[in-house]
Amino acid sequence: MPHADSPASFLDTPTGFRSWLLTHDHKRIGILYAIAITAFFFVGGAAAVLIRTELATPQGDVLTADGYNEAFTVHGVVMVWFFLIPSIPSVLGNILLPLMLGARDLAFPRLNLASWYLYALGGIFTIACLIAGGADTGWTFYTPFSTLFSNSNVLLVVVGVFIVGFSSILTGLNFIVTIHRMRAPGMHWFRMPLFAWTMYATSLVMILATPVLSMTLVLIGLERVFGVGIFDPALGGDPLLFQHLFWFYSHPAVYIMVLPAMGVVSEIIPCFVRKRIFGYRFMIYSIMAIAIVGFFVWGHHMFVSGQSMYAGIVFSLLSFVVAIPSAIKVFNWTATLYKGSITFEAPMLYALGFVGLFLLGGLTGLFLAATALDVHLTDTYFVVAHFHYIMVGGAVMAYMGGIHFWWPKVTGRLYPEAWARFAAILMFFGFNFTFLPQFVLGFLGMPRRYHSYDPEFGLLNAFSSGGAAVLATAYLLPLGYLSWSLFYGARSPANPWAATGLEWQTSSPPPTHNFLETPRVDGGPYEYSPSQAEAEAEARA
Ligand code: HEM
Ligand SMILES: [Cu+2]
């Protein structure tokens, strides 16, 4: 309830540049992340524009072959490590987790600030690699290419990714301790919002898997600089070892990207349906199952690598198993809609977009998990389409939904709703326009990572590039109207959506320590009622 003597917001005090760069406030650190991550999104986006411009026609006429390799390497490295992995946890998680738990900050505020500086330092190394001329290994740094053949800039980007990994580990540690130790009185485990649960599961993956990646990157450095034989057969090493180590991290990492997205969607849907989420406990079991089983499926990236056929069969089966909890979640979101009082505000449009696109991404993942089919589809555009449906259609959609949903909470301002709905719809169409043709292209046999291609693939690629232009426009729109709303948007009440989470019980924007009095919790997280929905509908009529 905002009133005249409502406390000063975290945005207003203290003032000055230094107070931001040395802040210990989780909300301010979240905003620092948001700024850095948005910058990287546009760096990665610029590379995507280059890629799609080159692929608009079959001839390799825009970039050289090497230039193209560098473009997709920057694109992948930046989008995965500097945008998607940190995005939801570091921005929304940082800002919301303490608020949702009724805490005054994270458990280790200084460590939290250190994580941001590590992120920035890793980013500097990566940009330095770009300025030095770029690397061309792809975001996966496969050996022996990265150790024997690529140029030495690959070391700069490997160091950058190594450093940003520590940012991830420290954030995970911080979240886990916060969730264990700092929940408000009455908030027991099965009263936590699902977003907090996904932060918990994601943090576990971050601290268990990321060190494996860090170690692998160190080994690349050792081989490249000192000639220690780890991956190079001539020195007694094994190149496949790299793929095992890399995917042991990187498959769980796709759940670092998508679990938080599921958390965001689980907050948005009940709010705009005015119903409790369907199957709350099953949602939690599914979240944990995904996080755990996700550690045992990495070999599905290696079906054609020459790994043993029996290993292939086991990895295939386990990959089907990991789809079950994801399917449960899709079912539960859908069941939440059933007989709900649904309204289509912008965050809800993004959330619904997520459910549909994630479903398509997940189902095509099953195609790829079938070993016989994967021999045909691996390293084709089918794979590119598949992971973009998960990572962009899924995770980026949810991130955008979350930014809109909590924008009034963090900034104290409302954004222009009509523009926001228009951008959400444009993004959905632009996305499908770009990536749906790529399923067909891959199925017809177009391989990924070539800068020119057979003219028979021309039409579908032209579609895809056209769609990319639409999608790029859709991504620029929120940048415009959200910045506008910072200065000219109407003031938001504390709880503009009439949502139930603890974060909505404090003023918008919240005071530095979040709550004037520690909140007490005596019920579940989604106590929306049908009678409330009816009253609202009457008020609107
Ligand atoms: C957050 C958003 C995104 C993420 C996380 C992402 C991630 C990735 C990754 C990991 C790759 C693999 C790179 C490689 O081949 O090694 C890739 C490839 C690609 N991405 Fe994205 N991407 C995103 C957005 C976009 C957008 C908006 C477009 C188009 C406008 C796009 C177009 C492409 C294309 C064409 C390739 C294929 C490059 C090739 O293999 O020839 N991506 N992306
Ligand atoms: Cu995988």
XYZ file of C-alpha atoms and ligand atoms in Angstrom:
585
model
C 0.000 0.000 0.000
C 1.784 3.149 -1.137
C 1.087 6.162 1.036
C 2.703 9.468 1.832
C 5.079 8.081 4.439
C 6.015 4.964 2.428
C 9.746 4.244 2.843
C 12.399 5.508 0.418
C 12.885 3.033 -2.424
C 16.116 1.186 -3.115
C 16.355 3.077 -6.390
C 16.456 6.500 -4.716
C 18.862 6.039 -1.817
C 21.776 6.075 -1.611
C 22.556 8.141 -4.709
C 25.622 8.397 -6.925
C 27.557 6.177 -9.285
C 29.684 4.634 -6.562
C 26.670 3.646 -4.533
C 25.663 1.469 -7.478
C 29.055 0.017 -8.337
C 29.768 -0.883 -4.700
C 26.232 -1.812 -3.740
C 25.413 -4.861 -1.632
C 21.700 -4.644 -2.357
C 20.556 -7.727 -4.274
C 18.060 -5.639 -6.221
C 20.666 -3.183 -7.422
C 23.013 -6.010 -8.316
C 20.172 -7.562 -10.299
C 19.851 -4.312 -12.217
C 23.609 -4.213 -12.895
C 23.255 -7.716 -14.326
C 20.275 -6.674 -16.407
C 22.275 -3.876 -18.012
C 25.333 -6.032 -18.756
C 23.262 -8.928 -20.040
C 21.185 -6.726 -22.308
C 24.385 -5.348 -23.835
C 25.604 -8.878 -24.518
C 22.241 -9.870 -25.970
C 22.687 -7.201 -28.609
C 26.291 -8.266 -29.328
C 25.097 -11.837 -29.840
C 22.152 -10.506 -31.820
C 24.415 -8.538 -34.151
C 26.296 -11.760 -34.908
C 22.956 -13.496 -35.606
C 22.060 -10.758 -38.055
C 25.380 -11.342 -39.863
C 24.721 -15.091 -39.963
C 21.209 -14.729 -41.347
C 22.288 -12.104 -43.879
C 24.924 -14.493 -45.197
C 22.408 -17.335 -45.342
C 19.709 -15.287 -47.075
C 21.129 -16.486 -50.405
C 22.954 -19.713 -51.273
C 26.216 -18.018 -52.347
C 28.822 -17.237 -49.726
C 28.958 -13.573 -50.597
C 28.713 -11.556 -47.387
C 31.354 -13.160 -45.187
C 34.378 -15.273 -45.954
C 34.185 -18.875 -44.802
C 36.415 -18.015 -41.848
C 34.455 -14.875 -41.078
C 31.293 -16.953 -40.975
C 32.872 -19.404 -38.547
C 33.829 -16.506 -36.331
C 30.323 -15.060 -36.516
C 28.620 -18.227 -35.321
C 31.267 -18.711 -32.641
C 30.676 -15.249 -31.178
C 26.964 -15.773 -31.482
C 26.974 -19.077 -29.626
C 29.504 -18.101 -26.946
C 27.819 -14.814 -26.137
C 24.247 -16.074 -26.245
C 24.904 -19.162 -24.140
C 27.430 -17.999 -21.567
C 26.870 -14.286 -21.368
C 23.161 -14.130 -21.939
C 21.113 -17.245 -21.311
C 22.940 -18.964 -18.468
C 23.020 -15.862 -16.277
C 19.815 -14.204 -17.551
C 16.951 -15.374 -15.348
C 18.933 -16.406 -12.239
C 21.183 -13.363 -12.105
C 18.583 -10.777 -12.990
C 15.188 -12.038 -11.848
C 16.555 -14.513 -9.299
C 18.769 -11.918 -7.702
C 16.021 -9.374 -7.459
C 13.169 -11.686 -6.525
C 14.465 -14.569 -4.480
C 14.907 -12.626 -1.208
C 11.612 -10.806 -1.808
C 9.756 -14.048 -2.445
C 11.230 -15.653 0.655
C 10.523 -12.630 2.847
C 14.249 -12.018 3.454
C 16.125 -8.719 3.585
C 18.877 -9.770 1.137
C 20.766 -12.819 -0.088
C 22.887 -14.696 2.447
C 26.190 -13.273 1.114
C 25.663 -9.799 -0.346
C 29.368 -9.109 -0.970
C 29.837 -12.419 -2.723
C 26.883 -11.456 -4.861
C 28.619 -8.259 -5.942
C 31.813 -10.258 -6.582
C 29.813 -12.522 -8.907
C 28.835 -9.542 -10.979
C 32.442 -8.370 -11.261
C 33.520 -11.862 -12.303
C 30.842 -11.822 -14.957
C 32.117 -8.469 -16.209
C 35.741 -9.648 -16.177
C 34.868 -12.782 -18.150
C 33.008 -10.552 -20.571
C 36.074 -8.360 -21.036
C 38.206 -11.357 -22.012
C 35.578 -12.479 -24.487
C 35.294 -9.046 -26.065
C 39.120 -8.919 -26.157
C 39.069 -12.149 -28.158
C 36.615 -10.542 -30.540
C 38.782 -7.447 -30.962
C 41.901 -9.563 -31.459
C 40.177 -11.158 -34.452
C 37.833 -13.739 -32.975
C 37.939 -17.504 -32.591
C 36.383 -19.989 -34.975
C 35.849 -23.154 -32.964
C 32.116 -22.797 -32.387
C 30.808 -22.358 -28.855
C 31.668 -25.999 -28.100
C 35.475 -25.645 -28.452
C 35.795 -29.214 -29.781
C 39.289 -30.689 -29.739
C 41.566 -31.242 -31.609
C 40.351 -28.149 -33.410
C 40.592 -25.827 -30.414
C 43.975 -27.181 -29.319
C 45.817 -27.926 -32.561
C 44.312 -25.960 -35.409
C 42.428 -22.837 -34.403
C 44.194 -19.494 -33.901
C 45.380 -18.596 -30.411
C 42.554 -16.147 -29.704
C 40.715 -19.230 -28.609
C 42.666 -18.939 -25.341
C 41.192 -15.517 -24.620
C 37.631 -16.693 -24.977
C 38.330 -19.893 -23.036
C 39.685 -17.778 -20.172
C 36.586 -15.558 -20.430
C 34.240 -18.533 -20.146
C 36.335 -20.003 -17.328
C 35.966 -16.800 -15.318
C 32.258 -16.407 -15.951
C 31.832 -19.969 -14.667
C 32.919 -18.820 -11.215
C 30.287 -16.137 -11.297
C 27.738 -18.884 -11.856
C 29.115 -21.094 -9.087
C 29.092 -18.274 -6.536
C 25.558 -17.260 -7.452
C 24.413 -20.866 -7.036
C 26.070 -21.108 -3.642
C 24.499 -17.860 -2.528
C 21.006 -18.949 -3.590
C 21.247 -22.337 -1.917
C 22.327 -20.912 1.439
C 19.675 -18.194 1.191
C 16.912 -20.704 0.535
C 18.030 -22.944 3.393
C 18.600 -20.230 5.960
C 16.592 -17.124 5.230
C 12.984 -18.093 4.606
C 10.447 -15.998 6.537
C 8.684 -17.623 9.503
C 6.041 -20.031 8.242
C 7.523 -20.390 4.745
C 8.290 -24.077 4.853
C 9.603 -25.935 1.822
C 6.209 -26.796 0.439
C 5.015 -23.222 0.710
C 7.811 -21.835 -1.433
C 6.849 -20.333 -4.788
C 7.834 -22.564 -7.716
C 10.182 -19.867 -8.973
C 12.205 -20.267 -5.765
C 12.208 -24.029 -6.266
C 13.584 -23.664 -9.774
C 16.281 -21.331 -8.412
C 17.164 -24.060 -5.936
C 17.395 -26.784 -8.572
C 19.312 -24.529 -10.955
C 21.783 -23.608 -8.241
C 22.456 -27.274 -7.519
C 23.253 -27.838 -11.192
C 25.419 -24.707 -11.252
C 27.607 -25.778 -8.361
C 27.849 -29.434 -9.358
C 28.335 -29.156 -13.120
C 30.178 -25.880 -13.697
C 33.452 -27.029 -12.056
C 33.660 -29.797 -14.663
C 33.531 -27.213 -17.415
C 36.128 -25.061 -15.662
C 38.479 -28.019 -15.356
C 37.982 -28.962 -19.010
C 38.819 -25.449 -20.134
C 41.996 -25.517 -18.037
C 42.965 -28.763 -19.751
C 42.528 -27.120 -23.165
C 44.859 -24.349 -22.043
C 47.429 -26.857 -20.751
C 47.444 -28.762 -24.007
C 47.481 -25.705 -26.215
C 50.198 -23.798 -24.325
C 52.353 -26.510 -22.771
C 51.699 -29.415 -25.130
C 50.487 -31.663 -22.297
C 48.844 -34.664 -23.990
C 45.228 -34.815 -22.884
C 43.074 -34.655 -25.982
C 45.675 -35.049 -28.771
C 46.246 -38.718 -29.744
C 49.766 -37.890 -30.989
C 50.609 -36.936 -27.402
C 48.760 -39.910 -25.939
C 45.470 -38.091 -25.403
C 41.889 -38.767 -26.490
C 39.794 -36.179 -28.405
C 36.538 -37.837 -27.385
C 37.384 -37.268 -23.732
C 36.801 -33.602 -24.425
C 33.282 -34.224 -25.724
C 32.408 -36.290 -22.676
C 33.663 -33.636 -20.276
C 32.128 -30.801 -22.243
C 28.657 -32.316 -22.496
C 28.734 -33.553 -18.927
C 28.501 -29.865 -18.108
C 26.669 -28.581 -21.140
C 23.672 -30.840 -21.101
C 22.880 -29.969 -17.465
C 23.571 -26.389 -18.554
C 20.568 -26.467 -20.858
C 18.550 -27.025 -17.691
C 20.303 -24.041 -16.108
C 18.716 -22.154 -18.985
C 15.276 -23.695 -18.989
C 14.417 -24.518 -15.346
C 14.363 -20.826 -14.351
C 12.153 -20.158 -17.354
C 9.746 -22.797 -16.072
C 9.807 -21.041 -12.721
C 8.847 -17.696 -14.235
C 5.991 -19.227 -16.194
C 4.716 -20.994 -13.074
C 4.354 -17.602 -11.357
C 2.720 -15.841 -14.293
C 0.103 -18.399 -15.312
C -1.779 -18.736 -11.984
C -1.875 -14.942 -11.684
C -3.612 -14.411 -15.026
C -5.857 -17.428 -14.609
C -6.794 -16.509 -11.043
C -6.403 -20.095 -9.932
C -4.039 -22.098 -7.802
C -1.419 -23.865 -9.913
C -2.434 -27.413 -10.746
C -0.318 -30.123 -9.086
C 2.005 -27.910 -7.020
C 3.881 -30.836 -5.440
C 4.234 -32.658 -8.740
C 5.720 -29.502 -10.171
C 8.376 -29.606 -7.459
C 9.117 -33.290 -7.950
C 9.408 -32.671 -11.691
C 11.789 -29.759 -11.191
C 14.059 -31.885 -9.036
C 13.789 -34.890 -11.357
C 14.815 -32.777 -14.349
C 17.800 -31.394 -12.456
C 18.969 -34.856 -11.398
C 18.261 -36.969 -14.494
C 19.726 -34.162 -16.607
C 23.136 -35.255 -15.374
C 22.890 -38.665 -17.061
C 21.988 -37.937 -20.651
C 25.058 -36.129 -22.017
C 25.885 -38.963 -24.412
C 22.926 -38.029 -26.648
C 25.233 -35.395 -28.104
C 27.666 -38.137 -29.101
C 25.566 -40.788 -30.847
C 27.707 -40.557 -33.982
C 31.019 -39.978 -32.214
C 31.915 -43.653 -32.155
C 30.914 -44.190 -28.525
C 29.838 -47.755 -27.758
C 26.464 -48.784 -29.148
C 25.387 -49.956 -25.698
C 26.218 -46.573 -24.221
C 24.134 -45.044 -27.016
C 21.141 -47.208 -26.112
C 21.352 -46.236 -22.431
C 21.730 -42.528 -23.212
C 18.803 -42.736 -25.601
C 16.561 -44.359 -22.991
C 17.562 -41.877 -20.299
C 16.864 -39.006 -22.672
C 13.325 -40.293 -23.088
C 13.051 -40.529 -19.310
C 14.030 -36.895 -18.798
C 11.168 -35.885 -21.084
C 8.597 -37.259 -18.642
C 8.902 -34.607 -15.903
C 8.935 -31.912 -18.604
C 5.727 -33.335 -20.008
C 4.193 -33.357 -16.516
C 4.928 -29.674 -16.223
C 3.369 -28.833 -19.574
C 0.324 -30.851 -18.554
C 0.049 -28.992 -15.248
C 0.284 -25.541 -16.814
C -2.421 -26.523 -19.246
C -4.578 -27.968 -16.486
C -4.171 -24.688 -14.582
C -5.805 -22.906 -17.521
C -8.806 -25.218 -17.413
C -11.915 -23.344 -16.248
C -9.734 -20.433 -15.196
C -10.642 -16.784 -15.567
C -7.986 -16.078 -18.187
C -6.820 -12.604 -19.190
C -4.178 -11.896 -21.817
C -1.895 -9.229 -20.419
C 1.604 -9.090 -21.943
C 3.307 -11.362 -19.357
C 0.621 -13.979 -19.961
C 1.137 -13.807 -23.731
C 4.825 -14.514 -23.201
C 4.046 -17.346 -20.803
C 1.626 -18.981 -23.245
C 4.207 -18.509 -26.007
C 6.700 -20.298 -23.818
C 4.434 -23.307 -23.251
C 3.764 -23.818 -26.956
C 7.299 -23.298 -28.178
C 8.881 -25.281 -25.376
C 6.524 -28.120 -26.231
C 7.696 -28.109 -29.853
C 11.330 -27.921 -28.790
C 10.845 -30.787 -26.375
C 9.001 -33.023 -28.807
C 11.648 -32.585 -31.501
C 14.207 -33.452 -28.832
C 12.572 -36.878 -28.697
C 13.217 -37.311 -32.420
C 16.874 -36.551 -31.818
C 17.030 -38.891 -28.828
C 16.046 -41.801 -31.072
C 19.448 -43.086 -32.161
C 18.429 -44.280 -35.627
C 16.811 -40.959 -36.490
C 19.652 -38.952 -34.986
C 22.177 -40.435 -37.407
C 20.195 -38.693 -40.129
C 19.515 -35.442 -38.262
C 22.684 -34.754 -36.309
C 24.648 -31.668 -37.364
C 21.813 -30.504 -39.588
C 19.537 -27.518 -39.275
C 17.042 -29.735 -37.483
C 19.306 -29.492 -34.443
C 19.649 -25.733 -34.808
C 15.855 -25.412 -34.909
C 15.424 -27.764 -31.963
C 17.685 -25.921 -29.571
C 16.410 -22.535 -30.621
C 12.861 -23.630 -29.811
C 14.062 -24.512 -26.335
C 16.482 -21.666 -25.737
C 14.876 -18.756 -27.585
C 11.248 -19.845 -27.917
C 11.427 -21.183 -24.379
C 13.931 -19.420 -22.194
C 14.028 -16.002 -23.876
C 10.216 -15.832 -24.056
C 9.993 -16.585 -20.339
C 12.700 -14.053 -19.548
C 10.752 -11.401 -21.457
C 7.561 -12.455 -19.667
C 9.296 -12.159 -16.304
C 10.764 -8.764 -17.132
C 7.278 -7.476 -17.952
C 5.576 -9.172 -15.003
C 7.975 -7.758 -12.393
C 8.816 -4.495 -14.177
C 6.332 -2.459 -12.084
C 7.664 -4.096 -8.912
C 11.273 -3.165 -9.619
C 10.907 0.201 -11.319
C 7.657 1.440 -9.770
C 6.413 2.264 -13.275
C 3.821 0.785 -15.621
C 4.773 0.133 -19.239
C 2.451 0.769 -22.206
C 0.387 -2.411 -22.300
C -0.665 -2.220 -25.962
C 2.934 -1.953 -27.149
C 3.951 -4.799 -24.888
C 1.236 -7.093 -26.258
C 2.150 -6.150 -29.796
C 5.836 -6.962 -29.166
C 4.967 -10.314 -27.578
C 2.844 -11.345 -30.547
C 5.411 -10.108 -33.059
C 8.123 -12.046 -31.252
C 6.060 -15.225 -31.397
C 5.460 -14.916 -35.129
C 8.977 -13.730 -35.938
C 10.369 -16.631 -34.005
C 8.333 -19.291 -35.788
C 8.936 -17.645 -39.137
C 12.703 -17.884 -38.494
C 13.033 -21.337 -37.025
C 10.153 -23.483 -38.299
C 11.665 -23.653 -41.826
C 14.914 -24.857 -40.279
C 13.282 -28.103 -39.146
C 12.418 -28.802 -42.766
C 15.846 -27.733 -43.991
C 17.533 -30.062 -41.555
C 15.251 -32.915 -42.432
C 16.066 -32.368 -46.115
C 19.728 -32.620 -45.219
C 21.076 -29.079 -44.961
C 24.111 -29.239 -42.671
C 24.797 -26.527 -40.095
C 27.905 -24.334 -39.946
C 28.465 -23.737 -43.696
C 28.412 -20.248 -45.147
C 27.164 -21.308 -48.589
C 24.732 -24.060 -49.511
C 22.999 -25.882 -52.319
C 20.467 -23.646 -54.185
C 17.664 -26.176 -53.522
C 17.643 -24.877 -49.926
C 17.307 -21.259 -51.066
C 13.596 -20.632 -50.559
C 13.337 -21.899 -47.000
C 16.475 -20.011 -46.024
C 15.081 -16.813 -47.468
C 11.997 -17.348 -45.274
C 14.186 -17.922 -42.276
C 16.191 -14.748 -42.860
C 13.004 -12.738 -43.391
C 11.664 -14.087 -40.113
C 14.903 -13.121 -38.401
C 14.365 -9.506 -39.463
C 10.880 -9.585 -37.900
C 12.266 -11.177 -34.759
C 15.051 -8.614 -34.464
C 12.483 -5.812 -34.703
C 10.392 -7.470 -32.010
C 13.416 -7.572 -29.683
C 14.126 -3.878 -30.229
C 10.594 -2.781 -29.294
C 10.763 -3.544 -25.533
C 14.105 -1.773 -25.358
C 12.283 1.324 -26.590
C 9.033 1.302 -24.611
C 10.537 -0.026 -21.391
C 13.175 2.724 -21.395
C 10.396 5.202 -22.131
C 8.369 3.945 -19.168
C 11.309 4.534 -16.812
C 10.815 8.259 -17.305
C 7.231 8.720 -18.449
C 5.366 5.578 -17.379
C 2.474 5.938 -14.904
C 3.357 5.173 -11.277
C 2.555 1.609 -10.329
C 0.657 0.628 -7.185
C 2.399 -1.920 -4.943
C 0.526 -4.829 -6.505
C -0.757 -3.955 -9.988
C -1.679 -7.558 -10.942
C -3.335 -8.401 -7.614
C -0.829 -11.237 -7.384
C -0.263 -13.363 -4.291
C 3.535 -13.665 -3.786
C 5.291 -12.003 -0.838
C 7.169 -9.766 -3.260
C 3.879 -7.985 -3.987
C 3.243 -7.188 -0.338
C 5.926 -4.543 -0.098
C 5.932 -1.197 -1.915
C 6.938 -0.865 -5.602
C 9.857 -0.272 -5.820
C 10.690 -1.903 -2.476
C 12.761 -0.211 0.246
C 16.430 -1.201 0.566
C 15.763 -3.990 3.044
C 12.621 -5.146 1.295
C 10.116 -5.349 4.153
C 9.471 -2.950 7.012
C 8.445 -5.921 9.138
C 9.404 -9.507 8.457
C 6.362 -11.098 6.815
C 4.721 -14.211 8.272
C 3.465 -16.924 5.991
C 0.449 -19.055 6.797
C -0.583 -20.554 3.477
C 0.521 -21.839 0.086
C 1.937 -19.538 -2.579
C -0.958 -19.383 -5.062
C -4.051 -18.557 -3.067
C -5.980 -17.062 -5.954
C -9.724 -17.459 -5.603
C -12.479 -17.757 -8.201
C -14.641 -15.296 -6.237
C -11.881 -12.690 -6.525
C -11.795 -13.314 -10.273
C -15.566 -12.835 -10.534
C -15.435 -9.590 -8.594
C -12.720 -8.322 -10.911
C -14.662 -9.299 -14.012
C -17.690 -7.386 -12.705
C -15.566 -4.359 -11.929
C -14.281 -4.414 -15.518
C -17.764 -4.796 -17.028
C 19.053 -15.953 -26.718
C 18.997 -16.193 -27.928
C 19.846 -17.182 -28.665
C 20.656 -18.177 -28.211
C 20.929 -18.587 -26.791
C 21.244 -18.807 -29.348
C 22.150 -19.859 -29.294
C 22.737 -20.425 -30.381
C 23.723 -21.454 -30.352
C 24.296 -22.107 -29.128
C 24.065 -21.747 -31.630
C 25.056 -22.766 -32.058
C 26.228 -22.082 -32.627
C 27.020 -23.100 -33.321
O 26.654 -23.467 -34.445
O 27.982 -23.583 -32.706
C 23.262 -20.912 -32.477
C 23.295 -20.954 -33.848
C 22.541 -20.137 -34.673
N 21.689 -19.110 -34.279
Fe 21.218 -18.665 -32.390
N 20.772 -18.187 -30.467
C 19.907 -17.185 -30.094
C 19.214 -16.308 -30.902
C 19.247 -16.319 -32.278
C 18.532 -15.422 -33.137
C 17.624 -14.304 -32.650
C 18.829 -15.783 -34.423
C 18.354 -15.201 -35.723
C 17.974 -13.977 -35.871
C 19.746 -16.876 -34.375
C 20.285 -17.512 -35.470
C 21.151 -18.545 -35.415
C 21.667 -19.247 -36.551
C 21.327 -18.967 -37.990
C 22.540 -20.237 -36.091
C 23.266 -21.259 -36.903
C 24.685 -20.969 -37.202
C 25.242 -22.132 -37.964
O 25.436 -23.195 -37.344
O 25.484 -22.007 -39.168
N 19.978 -17.186 -33.063
N 22.470 -20.096 -31.684
Cu 21.697 -32.532 -24.267
